[in-house]
Coordinates of C-alpha atoms and ligand atoms in Angstrom, one line a residue:
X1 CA 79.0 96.0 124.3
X2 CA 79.8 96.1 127.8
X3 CA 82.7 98.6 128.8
X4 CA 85.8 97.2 132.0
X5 CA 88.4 98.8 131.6
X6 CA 91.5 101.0 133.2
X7 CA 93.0 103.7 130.8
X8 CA 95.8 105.6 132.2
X9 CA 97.1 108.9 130.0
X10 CA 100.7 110.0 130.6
X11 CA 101.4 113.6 131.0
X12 CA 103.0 114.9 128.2
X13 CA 103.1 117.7 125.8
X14 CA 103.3 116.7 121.7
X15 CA 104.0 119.4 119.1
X16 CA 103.5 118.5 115.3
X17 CA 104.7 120.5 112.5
X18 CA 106.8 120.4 109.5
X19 CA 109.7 122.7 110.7
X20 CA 108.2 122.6 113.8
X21 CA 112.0 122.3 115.4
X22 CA 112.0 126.1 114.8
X23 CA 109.6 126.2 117.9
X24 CA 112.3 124.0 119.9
X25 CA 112.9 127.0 121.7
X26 CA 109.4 128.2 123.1
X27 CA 109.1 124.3 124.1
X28 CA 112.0 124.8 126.2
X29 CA 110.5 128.2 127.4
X30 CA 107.3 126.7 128.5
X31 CA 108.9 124.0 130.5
X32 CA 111.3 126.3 132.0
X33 CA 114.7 125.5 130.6
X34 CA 117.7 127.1 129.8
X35 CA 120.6 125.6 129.9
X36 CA 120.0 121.9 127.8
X37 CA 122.7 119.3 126.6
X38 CA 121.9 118.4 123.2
X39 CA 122.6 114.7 122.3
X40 CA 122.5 112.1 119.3
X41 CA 124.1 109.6 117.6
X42 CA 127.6 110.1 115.9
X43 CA 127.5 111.2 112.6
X44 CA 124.0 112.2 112.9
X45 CA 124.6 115.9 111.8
X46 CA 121.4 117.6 113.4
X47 CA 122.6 117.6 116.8
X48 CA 124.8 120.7 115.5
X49 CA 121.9 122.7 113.8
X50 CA 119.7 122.4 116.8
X51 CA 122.3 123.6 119.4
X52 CA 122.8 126.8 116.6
X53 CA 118.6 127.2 116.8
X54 CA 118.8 127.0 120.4
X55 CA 121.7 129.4 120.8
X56 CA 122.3 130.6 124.6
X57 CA 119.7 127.7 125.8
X58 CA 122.3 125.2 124.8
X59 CA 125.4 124.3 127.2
X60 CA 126.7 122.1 124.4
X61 CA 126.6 118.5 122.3
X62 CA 126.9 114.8 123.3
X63 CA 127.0 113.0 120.2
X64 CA 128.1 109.7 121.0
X65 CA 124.0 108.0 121.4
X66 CA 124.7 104.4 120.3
X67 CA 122.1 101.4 120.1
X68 CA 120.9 100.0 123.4
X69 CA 122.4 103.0 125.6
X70 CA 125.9 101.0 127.4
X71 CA 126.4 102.1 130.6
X72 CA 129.8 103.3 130.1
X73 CA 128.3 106.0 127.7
X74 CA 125.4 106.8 130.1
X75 CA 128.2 107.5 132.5
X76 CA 129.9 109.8 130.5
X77 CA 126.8 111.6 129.2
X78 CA 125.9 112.4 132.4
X79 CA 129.2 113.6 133.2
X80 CA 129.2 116.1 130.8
X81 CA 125.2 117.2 131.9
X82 CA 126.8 117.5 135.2
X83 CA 129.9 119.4 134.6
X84 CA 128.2 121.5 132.0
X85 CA 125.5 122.5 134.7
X86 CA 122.1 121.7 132.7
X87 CA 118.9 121.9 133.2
X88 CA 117.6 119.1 131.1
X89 CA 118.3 117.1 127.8
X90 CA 117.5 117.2 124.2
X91 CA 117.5 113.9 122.5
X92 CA 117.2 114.5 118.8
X93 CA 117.5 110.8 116.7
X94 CA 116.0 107.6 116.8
X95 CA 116.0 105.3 120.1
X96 CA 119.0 105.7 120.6
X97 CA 119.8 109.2 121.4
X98 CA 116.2 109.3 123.4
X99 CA 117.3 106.2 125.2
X100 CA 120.3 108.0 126.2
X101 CA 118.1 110.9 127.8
X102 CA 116.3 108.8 129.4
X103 CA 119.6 107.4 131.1
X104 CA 120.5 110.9 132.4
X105 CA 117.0 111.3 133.3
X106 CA 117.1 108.3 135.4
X107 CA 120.5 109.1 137.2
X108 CA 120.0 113.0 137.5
X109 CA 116.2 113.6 137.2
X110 CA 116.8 116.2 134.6
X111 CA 113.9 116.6 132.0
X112 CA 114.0 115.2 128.7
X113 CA 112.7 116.9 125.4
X114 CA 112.5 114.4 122.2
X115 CA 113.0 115.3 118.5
X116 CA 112.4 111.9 117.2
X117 CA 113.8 111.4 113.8
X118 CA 112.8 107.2 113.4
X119 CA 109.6 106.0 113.9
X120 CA 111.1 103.6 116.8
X121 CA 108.3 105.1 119.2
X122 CA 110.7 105.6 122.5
X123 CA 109.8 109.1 122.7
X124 CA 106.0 108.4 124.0
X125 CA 107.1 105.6 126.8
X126 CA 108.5 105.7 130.3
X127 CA 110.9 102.5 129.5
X128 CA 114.2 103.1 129.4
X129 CA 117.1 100.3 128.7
X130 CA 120.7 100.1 129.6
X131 CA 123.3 97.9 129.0
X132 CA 126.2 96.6 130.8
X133 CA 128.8 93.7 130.1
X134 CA 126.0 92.2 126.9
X135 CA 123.1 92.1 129.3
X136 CA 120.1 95.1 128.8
X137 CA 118.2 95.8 131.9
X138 CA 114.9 97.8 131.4
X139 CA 112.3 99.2 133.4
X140 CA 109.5 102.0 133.7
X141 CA 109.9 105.1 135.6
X142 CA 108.1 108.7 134.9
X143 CA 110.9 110.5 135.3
X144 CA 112.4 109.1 132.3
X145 CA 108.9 110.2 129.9
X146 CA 110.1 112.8 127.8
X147 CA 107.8 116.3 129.2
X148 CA 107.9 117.2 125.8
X149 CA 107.8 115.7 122.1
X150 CA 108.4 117.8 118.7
X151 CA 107.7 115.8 116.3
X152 CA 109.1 117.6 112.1
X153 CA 108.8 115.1 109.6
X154 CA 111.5 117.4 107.5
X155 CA 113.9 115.8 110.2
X156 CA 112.9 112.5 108.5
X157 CA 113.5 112.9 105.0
X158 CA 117.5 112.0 105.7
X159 CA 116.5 108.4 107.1
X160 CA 117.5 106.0 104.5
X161 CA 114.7 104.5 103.0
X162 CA 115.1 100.8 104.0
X163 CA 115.7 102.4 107.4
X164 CA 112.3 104.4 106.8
X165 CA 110.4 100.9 105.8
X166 CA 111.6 98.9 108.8
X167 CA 111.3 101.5 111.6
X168 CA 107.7 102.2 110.5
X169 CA 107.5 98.2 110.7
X170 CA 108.8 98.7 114.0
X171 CA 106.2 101.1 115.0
X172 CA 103.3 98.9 113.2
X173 CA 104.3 96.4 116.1
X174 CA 103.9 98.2 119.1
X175 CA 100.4 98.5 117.6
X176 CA 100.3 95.2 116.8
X177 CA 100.5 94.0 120.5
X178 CA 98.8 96.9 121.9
X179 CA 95.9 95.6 120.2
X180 CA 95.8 92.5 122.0
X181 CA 97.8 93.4 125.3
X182 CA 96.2 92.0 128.4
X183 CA 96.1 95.6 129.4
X184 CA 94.6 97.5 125.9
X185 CA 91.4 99.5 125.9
X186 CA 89.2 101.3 123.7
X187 CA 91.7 104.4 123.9
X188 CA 94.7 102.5 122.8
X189 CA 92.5 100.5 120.2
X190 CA 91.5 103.5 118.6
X191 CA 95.5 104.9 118.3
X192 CA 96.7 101.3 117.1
X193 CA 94.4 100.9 114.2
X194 CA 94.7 104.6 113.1
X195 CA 98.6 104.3 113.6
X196 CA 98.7 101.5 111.5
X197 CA 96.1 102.9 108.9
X198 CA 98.3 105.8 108.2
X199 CA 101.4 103.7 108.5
X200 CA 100.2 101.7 105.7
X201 CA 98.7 104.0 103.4
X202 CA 101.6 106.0 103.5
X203 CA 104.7 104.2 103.1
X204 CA 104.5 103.0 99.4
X205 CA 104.3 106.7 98.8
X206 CA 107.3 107.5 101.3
X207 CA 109.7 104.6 99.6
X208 CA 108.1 106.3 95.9
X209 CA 109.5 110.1 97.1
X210 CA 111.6 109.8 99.9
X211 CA 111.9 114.0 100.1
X212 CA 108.4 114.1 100.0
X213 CA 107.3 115.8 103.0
X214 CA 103.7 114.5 103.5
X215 CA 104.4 111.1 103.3
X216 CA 106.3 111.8 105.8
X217 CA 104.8 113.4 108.0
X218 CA 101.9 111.1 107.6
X219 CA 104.3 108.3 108.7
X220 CA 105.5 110.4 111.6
X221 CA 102.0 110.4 112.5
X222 CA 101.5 107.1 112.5
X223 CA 104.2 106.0 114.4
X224 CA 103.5 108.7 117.3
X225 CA 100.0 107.0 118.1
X226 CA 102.0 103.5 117.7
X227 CA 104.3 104.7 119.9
X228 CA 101.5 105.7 122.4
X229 CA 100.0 102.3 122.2
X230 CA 103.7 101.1 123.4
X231 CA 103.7 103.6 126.4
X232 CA 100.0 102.7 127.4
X233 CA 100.3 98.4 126.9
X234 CA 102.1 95.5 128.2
X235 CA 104.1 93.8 124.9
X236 CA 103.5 90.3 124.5
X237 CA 105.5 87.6 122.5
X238 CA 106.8 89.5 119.8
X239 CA 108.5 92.3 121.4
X240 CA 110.1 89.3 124.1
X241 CA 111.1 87.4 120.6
X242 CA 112.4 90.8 119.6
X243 CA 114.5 91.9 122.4
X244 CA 116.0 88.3 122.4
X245 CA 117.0 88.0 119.1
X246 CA 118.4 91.8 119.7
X247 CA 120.3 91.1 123.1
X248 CA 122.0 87.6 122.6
X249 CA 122.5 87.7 119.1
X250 CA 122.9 91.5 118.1
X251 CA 120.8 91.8 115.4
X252 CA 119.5 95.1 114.0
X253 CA 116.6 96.3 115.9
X254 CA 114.0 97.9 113.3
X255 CA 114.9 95.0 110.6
X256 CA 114.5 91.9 113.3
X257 CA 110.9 93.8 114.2
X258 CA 110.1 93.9 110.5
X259 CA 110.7 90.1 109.6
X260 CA 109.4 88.6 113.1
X261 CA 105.9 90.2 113.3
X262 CA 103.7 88.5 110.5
X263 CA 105.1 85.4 111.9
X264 CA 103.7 86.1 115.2
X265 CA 100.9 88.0 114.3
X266 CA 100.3 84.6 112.5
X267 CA 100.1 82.5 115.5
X268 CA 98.1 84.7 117.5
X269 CA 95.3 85.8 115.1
X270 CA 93.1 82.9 116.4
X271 CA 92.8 84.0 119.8
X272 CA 93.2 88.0 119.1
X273 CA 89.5 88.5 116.6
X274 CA 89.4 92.1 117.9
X275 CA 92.8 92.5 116.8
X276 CA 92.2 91.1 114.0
X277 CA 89.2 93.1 113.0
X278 CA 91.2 96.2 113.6
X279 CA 93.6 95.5 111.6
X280 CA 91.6 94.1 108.8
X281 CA 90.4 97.6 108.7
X282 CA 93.5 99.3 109.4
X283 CA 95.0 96.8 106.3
X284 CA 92.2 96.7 104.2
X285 CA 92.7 92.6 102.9
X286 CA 90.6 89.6 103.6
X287 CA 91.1 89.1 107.4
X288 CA 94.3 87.7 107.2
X289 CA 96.9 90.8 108.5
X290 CA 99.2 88.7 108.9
X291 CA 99.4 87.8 105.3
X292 CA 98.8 91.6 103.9
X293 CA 102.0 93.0 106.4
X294 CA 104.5 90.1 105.2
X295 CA 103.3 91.1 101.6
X296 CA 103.7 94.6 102.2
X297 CA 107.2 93.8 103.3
X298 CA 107.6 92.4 99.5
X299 CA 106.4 95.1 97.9
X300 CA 108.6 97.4 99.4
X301 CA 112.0 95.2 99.3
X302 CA 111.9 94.8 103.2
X303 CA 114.1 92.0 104.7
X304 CA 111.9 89.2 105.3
X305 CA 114.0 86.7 107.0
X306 CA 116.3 86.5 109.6
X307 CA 118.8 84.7 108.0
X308 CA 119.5 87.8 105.5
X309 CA 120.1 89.3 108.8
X310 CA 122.6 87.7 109.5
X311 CA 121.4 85.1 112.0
X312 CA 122.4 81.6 112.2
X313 CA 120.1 78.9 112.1
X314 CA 121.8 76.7 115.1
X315 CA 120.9 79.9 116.9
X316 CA 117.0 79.2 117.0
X317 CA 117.3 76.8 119.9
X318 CA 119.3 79.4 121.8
X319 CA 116.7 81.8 121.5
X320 CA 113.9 79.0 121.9
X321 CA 115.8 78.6 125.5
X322 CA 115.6 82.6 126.3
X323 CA 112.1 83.2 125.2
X324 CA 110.6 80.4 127.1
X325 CA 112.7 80.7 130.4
X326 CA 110.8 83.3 131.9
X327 CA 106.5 83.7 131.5
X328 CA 104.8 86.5 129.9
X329 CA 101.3 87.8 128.7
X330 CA 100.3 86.4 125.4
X331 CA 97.1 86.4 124.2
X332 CA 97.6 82.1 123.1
X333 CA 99.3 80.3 125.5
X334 CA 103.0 79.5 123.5
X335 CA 104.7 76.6 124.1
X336 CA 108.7 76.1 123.0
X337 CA 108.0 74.2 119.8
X338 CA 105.7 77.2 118.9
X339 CA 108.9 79.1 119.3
X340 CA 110.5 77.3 117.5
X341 CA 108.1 77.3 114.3
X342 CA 107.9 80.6 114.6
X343 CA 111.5 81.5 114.4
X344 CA 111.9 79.2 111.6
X345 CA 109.4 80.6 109.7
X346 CA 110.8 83.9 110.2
X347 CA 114.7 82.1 109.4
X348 CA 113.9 81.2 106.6
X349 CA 111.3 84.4 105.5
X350 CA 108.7 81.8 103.9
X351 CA 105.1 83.3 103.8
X352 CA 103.4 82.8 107.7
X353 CA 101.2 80.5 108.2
X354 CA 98.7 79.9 111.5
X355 CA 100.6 77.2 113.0
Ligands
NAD1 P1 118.8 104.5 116.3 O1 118.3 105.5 117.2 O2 119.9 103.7 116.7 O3 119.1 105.1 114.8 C1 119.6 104.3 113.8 C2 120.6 105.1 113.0 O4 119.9 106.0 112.2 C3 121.6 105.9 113.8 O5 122.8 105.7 113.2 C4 121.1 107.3 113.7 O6 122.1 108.3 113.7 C5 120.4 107.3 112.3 N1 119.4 108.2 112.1 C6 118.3 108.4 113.0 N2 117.5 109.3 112.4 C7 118.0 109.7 111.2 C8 117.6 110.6 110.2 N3 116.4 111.2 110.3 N4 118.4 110.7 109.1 C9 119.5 110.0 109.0 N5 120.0 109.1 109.9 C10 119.2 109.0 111.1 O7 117.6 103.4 115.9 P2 116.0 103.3 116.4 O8 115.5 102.1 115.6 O9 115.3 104.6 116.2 O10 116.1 103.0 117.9 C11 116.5 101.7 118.4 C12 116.9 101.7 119.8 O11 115.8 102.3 120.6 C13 117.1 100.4 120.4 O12 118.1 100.4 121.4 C14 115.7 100.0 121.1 O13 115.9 99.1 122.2 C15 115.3 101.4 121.6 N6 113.9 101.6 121.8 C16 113.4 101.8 123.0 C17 112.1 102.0 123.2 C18 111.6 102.3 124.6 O14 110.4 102.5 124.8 N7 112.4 102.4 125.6 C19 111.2 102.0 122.2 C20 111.7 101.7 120.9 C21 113.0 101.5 120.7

């Protein structure tokens, strides 16, 4: 085998325990902050808990983290950071709440910590996302990487369990397309098909036990090398397929992840055989991954079309529009009548199929 290729690491600190958000504090100590505003979604009641843990190293609570991080609530957020005088940010939730660090972060420069409590992998990228008047603008910038990461699967045993299957679905993507990015590497390959290994061989035990703590965790695991994989790659067709169906139509993030990627791990498997051979081992099945993930999404009563989603079926041709507007890396070349299939496939939730 002959080796070409550019790996870049990103400089960050992960801790991984059960109950390791006990430690929260000695993170905060060895990054040299004492005054954090705590933030995560409404209703999500561990925002409260970790500003008692944290006691004097808190300056207060901003829990008002919604999906896709508006710019309104950026605003306000960074208000309060501001008025409150802190030093940094700790984002404990799913995307959401780490999106909304990474806002501050991006207006204020103050450092972000992340408790992550989905498997939605925002924690290990330098992407952040905001949203003004419909429209999400993204883009990459180190300031926004979380310095720290404290990953406790006992933080994870409250995520609803069709939340649980979908979310890990969503991390099972990154790796997906960090596979076959034009931009992957041994480094990354290695984290994908371990990511999705333990993913996989996990889950039916998670959605069996849902308070079981080392299904969890192994989960958790999983989705923090998928997540790396995310940081490290450039996405590809099914994270653009993704976003669009997300942005125009509003459909649920984690569940439109689940149902899209066998169909597009389907159309790609012919030009992707490392990928596939990853995979096959990460999935043990009979070199169709494709296939076994859309199967797996059976067997643990995971939405499997977008129509259950809620999306309407006129509403292919406007997402057939957004996808193919603007040119991307893909590892096949896609045209818009592969769109098309693909989202119908995916419409309707019929088994995938190389097209
Ligand atoms: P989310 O953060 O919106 O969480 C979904 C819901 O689950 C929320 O109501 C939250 O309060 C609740 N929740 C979270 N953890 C819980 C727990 N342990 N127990 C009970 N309830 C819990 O959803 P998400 O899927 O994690 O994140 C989606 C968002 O993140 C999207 O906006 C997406 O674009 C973004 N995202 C960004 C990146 C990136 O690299 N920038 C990567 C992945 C996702």
């Amino acid at each position: 085998m002959t080796y070409d290729f550019i790996h870049r690491s990103l400089p960050m600190r992960v801790r991984f325990a059960a109950g390791s958000r006990k430690h929260l504090g000695d993170e905060l100590d060895e990054l040299g902050l004492g005054r954090v505003l705590v933030l995560c979604s409404p209703g999500h009641h561990v925002g409260d808990d970790i500003v008692e843990t944290l006691g004097k190293r808190s300056v207060g609570l901003y829990p008002h983290a919604v999906m896709h991080v508006p710019t309104e609530v950026a605003e306000q957020a960074s208000a309060k950071a501001v008025e409150l005088g802190a030093d940094g940010c700790v984002s404990i939730g799913g995307g959401s709440a780490i999106g909304l660090g990474k806002a501050i972060a991006l207006k204020h420069g103050l450092p972000v910590v992340a408790v992550p409590t989905t498997y939605a992998g925002s924690e290990m990228t330098p992407v952040w996302g905001m949203t003004t008047n419909g429209r999400k603008e993204t883009g990459r910038d180190l300031a926004v990487l979380p310095r720290s990461v404290v990953y406790d699967p006992e933080l994870t045993t409250s995520l609803p369990v069709e939340m649980s299957v979908t979310s890990a679905f969503n991390a099972m993507a990154h790796a997906v397309e960090g596979l076959y990015a034009p931009d992957t590497d041994p480094i990354v390959s290695l984290l994908a098909e371990d990511g999705v290994r333990a993913i996989a061989a996990a889950l039916p035990k998670l959605v069996a036990d849902p308070g079981a703590i080392d299904p969890r965790g192994e989960v958790l695991y999983g989705a923090w090398l998928c997540g790396a994989t995310l940081g490290a790659t450039t996405m590809s067709l099914h994270h653009k397929l993704c976003h669009a169906l997300g942005g125009t139509l509003n459909l649920p993030h984690a569940q439109t992840h689940t149902v899209v990627l066998p169909h597009v791990l389907a159309f790609n498997q012919s030009e992707a055989p490392a990928a596939v051979a990853a995979l096959d081992r990460a999935l043990p099945g009979d070199g169709d991954p494709a296939t076994r993930l859309w199967r797996l999404e059976h067997e643990l009563d995971a939405p499997t079309s977008l129509a259950e989603l809620g999306m309407a079926e006129r509403d292919i041709e406007r997402i057939v529009a957004e996808v193919t507007a603007r040119p991307y890396g893909n590892p096949r070349p896609v045209t818009p009548d592969d769109v098309r299939c693909i989202l119908g496939a995916a419409w309707s939730g019929r088994e995938p199929r190389q097209i």
